[in-house]
Amino acid sequence: MASGQQQSQDGASKESGVPSIPRMDSKTIRKPKQKSPPEPPIPTITVFYAFLLVNTLAAAFAPVQDCDEIFNYWEPTHYLNRGFGLQTWEYSPEYTIRSWLYIVIHAIIGKLGTVFSSRTMAEFYFIRLALGATCAACETRLFSAICKTFNFRIGIMFGVVMATSPGMFHASVAYLPSSFSMYTTMLGMAAFMDWRGGLKTGMGALIIPLLAEDFALSLMTGDISEIVYRYLDGVIRSLLVLGLQVAVDAFFYHKVTVVPWNIVSYNVFSGASRGPDIFGTESWDFYIRNLCLNFNLWFLLALFVGPILCLQFFLSARSTTKQSPIRSMVFVAPFYLWLAVFSAQAHKEERFMYPAYPFLALSAAIALHTTLANIGSSDPAGLMGQIPAKLKLYVVSLTVILALDISVARTIGIITAYRAPLQIYALLQEDQFSHIEANVCLGKDWYRFPSSYFLPEGMRAKFIKSAFDGLLPGQFTEAKMGFGIFPGTWLIPPGMNDQNIEDLGKHVDIKHCSFLVDSHFPNRAPAALEPDYIADTDTWEEMQCSPFLDSSQTNFFGRVLWIPDLEVIPTRYRRKWGRHCLLKRRNKTV
C-alpha cells in the first residue's frame, strides 16, 4: 500500500510504462545545476602577488596624505603600544567620536611587528604592509568573482585599474576607516556576485543598491524565506560586531557609549557651530576633479558606463559579457549613488571616496570592455566594420598606454614631491638619540608630522604657535601610578572642544624645543608667526633636509605629474622645490 501511494505521488507506476515527472519547487527552479565556471587563464595566486607587489611599494613609499590618519589613528595606536602619543578631541571621553576597537586591531598587528624589529619606524611600516596585504587579498577575491560573473577580460581590466591608479596607491595602505570600508566593500561585492557560494549575502548586505535585484528574484521564484534569512543573518552579524565594539569602547572609555550613533549625532544633529562643515567645505565638483587626477581615463569611463550600457541594450541584440546590460547596471549603480551622495555634502575629503574605488574600477572595466567589443566589430554594414582593424588597434592601444603612463607619472610625482616628512626623521633612529629626553617641535608644518612612530622613546612631539588658529591635538596622559592601564583613554584631557576653537595650552614656548621641523620655500616671505627658522643658522643647525615641492611656484602639470628635472624641459614646466628640514638647536646639549 505504501509503495502504491509512493507511485501515485511520483506521477506514474512502474507498470504504466510512462516515465515519472519529478515535482518542481521554487528551489529547483532557482538553482539549476550548472557547470563550474572555467578557471581564469592567469592563476589567482599570481594575481594576488601582483596586487601585493604594488601595495608593498605603496606601503614603503606612499606619503601620508591626510593628517586625520596620523592624529586619529596612528597616534592612538602608538599610545597603546608605546605609552605616549598625541590625542585629538574625538578621543576625549566627553565626546567619544572614535572607536577603540579599530585601533586595537592595528595595535595587535603592530605588536606582532616588534618580533622582527624593535625600532618604532619598523612597527609603522609593518602595519602598513599588513594593510597592503589585506587589500591585496580583497582585490584578488573580487577579481576572481568578476572573472566568474562577467568574463576574464573584464577581470583583467579591473585588475589593471586597481593596480595602476594613483588613488588606489594611497587608499590601499591608508590607516583609515574609509580604507577598511573599501576592503569590506570588495568582499561584499564578491559575495553578492558569488551565487554558487551559498548564503553569503550577509557579508554584503550593506551594499544597498544591490538589494533590489535580490528581492525581485525572490518574488519571481516565490521563495521569499531564503532572502529573509539572508538579511536576518546580515543583521545579526552586524549587531554582534556592534556589541563587540560597545564592549571594547566601554573598557577604554570607562563608560558605555555607542560610537556610530555619536558620529551620526555630531555630523547631522549638532547644529551650525559644530559638525563637519566647520573643518572646511568644497565646491560640488571637488570629487570630479579629484577622481580625474587619480583615475584619469578610468574615471571618465566609469562616469559614462551607464550611457554605454544603455546604448548596448537598445542598439545591439547581443551582450558582450555573461550578464545582460540591465543586470550589469546593478553592479555599476553604487558608484553613481556614492558619487552623488557625497558630492551633495559641503564637507568633502578625498578619503570619503575610497569605498567607491572598487565600484569605479569595475564600472570602468565594464565600459572599456563594452566599448572595445563594439569597436572591434567586423560587420561591414556597420560604421566600425569599415575602419581598418590596424587603425582601431593603434588608437585603442595608444589611448590605454597613455592612461597607464599618466597614472604612473602621477604616482611617481606624488612620491618625489611629498615624501620628505617620511625621510627627515631617520637620523633620530640612531642609537645616540635612543635614550635622550627632548621635545621635537612642530610649527607651520604640524599637519605633515608622520606620527610618533618616527621619534625615539624619550622624545615627544610638541606644537609651537603658528598661523593656524584651530584646535590642535593634546597629549595622552602618561600617568601610571594609581590609574590602571591606559589611563589616557578615560581621563578627560584639558582644553578639548568640539567646535575647533583654538586652545593656547596646546603650545609650548620655542625655548623648550631641542629639535624643530620647518620648511623653506625660496619665493615665500616669512610671517611674524611663521619665521624662517632654517635661515636662523645662529640658533638652529640642519640635521637632515629633503626636497619638498613648492606647489605655489610649480606649473599645473608639474604639480599633478612627475616631470624630470632635465635641461631640455622648459623652465616654466619644471618643478620648483623647497626644503623640509629637521633642525637641532645649536646652543643646547641634547
Coordinates of C-alpha atoms in Angstrom, one line a residue, residues 202 205 228-241:
G202 CA 25.0 38.8 4.9
A205 CA 24.1 43.3 2.9
V228 CA 14.6 37.0 4.6
Y229 CA 17.0 34.5 6.2
R230 CA 19.9 36.1 4.3
Y231 CA 19.2 39.6 5.6
L232 CA 18.4 38.4 9.1
D233 CA 21.8 36.8 9.0
G234 CA 23.4 40.0 8.0
V235 CA 21.6 42.0 10.7
I236 CA 22.6 39.5 13.4
R237 CA 26.2 39.7 12.3
S238 CA 26.1 43.5 12.3
L239 CA 24.6 43.5 15.8
L240 CA 27.3 41.1 17.0
V241 CA 30.0 43.4 15.7

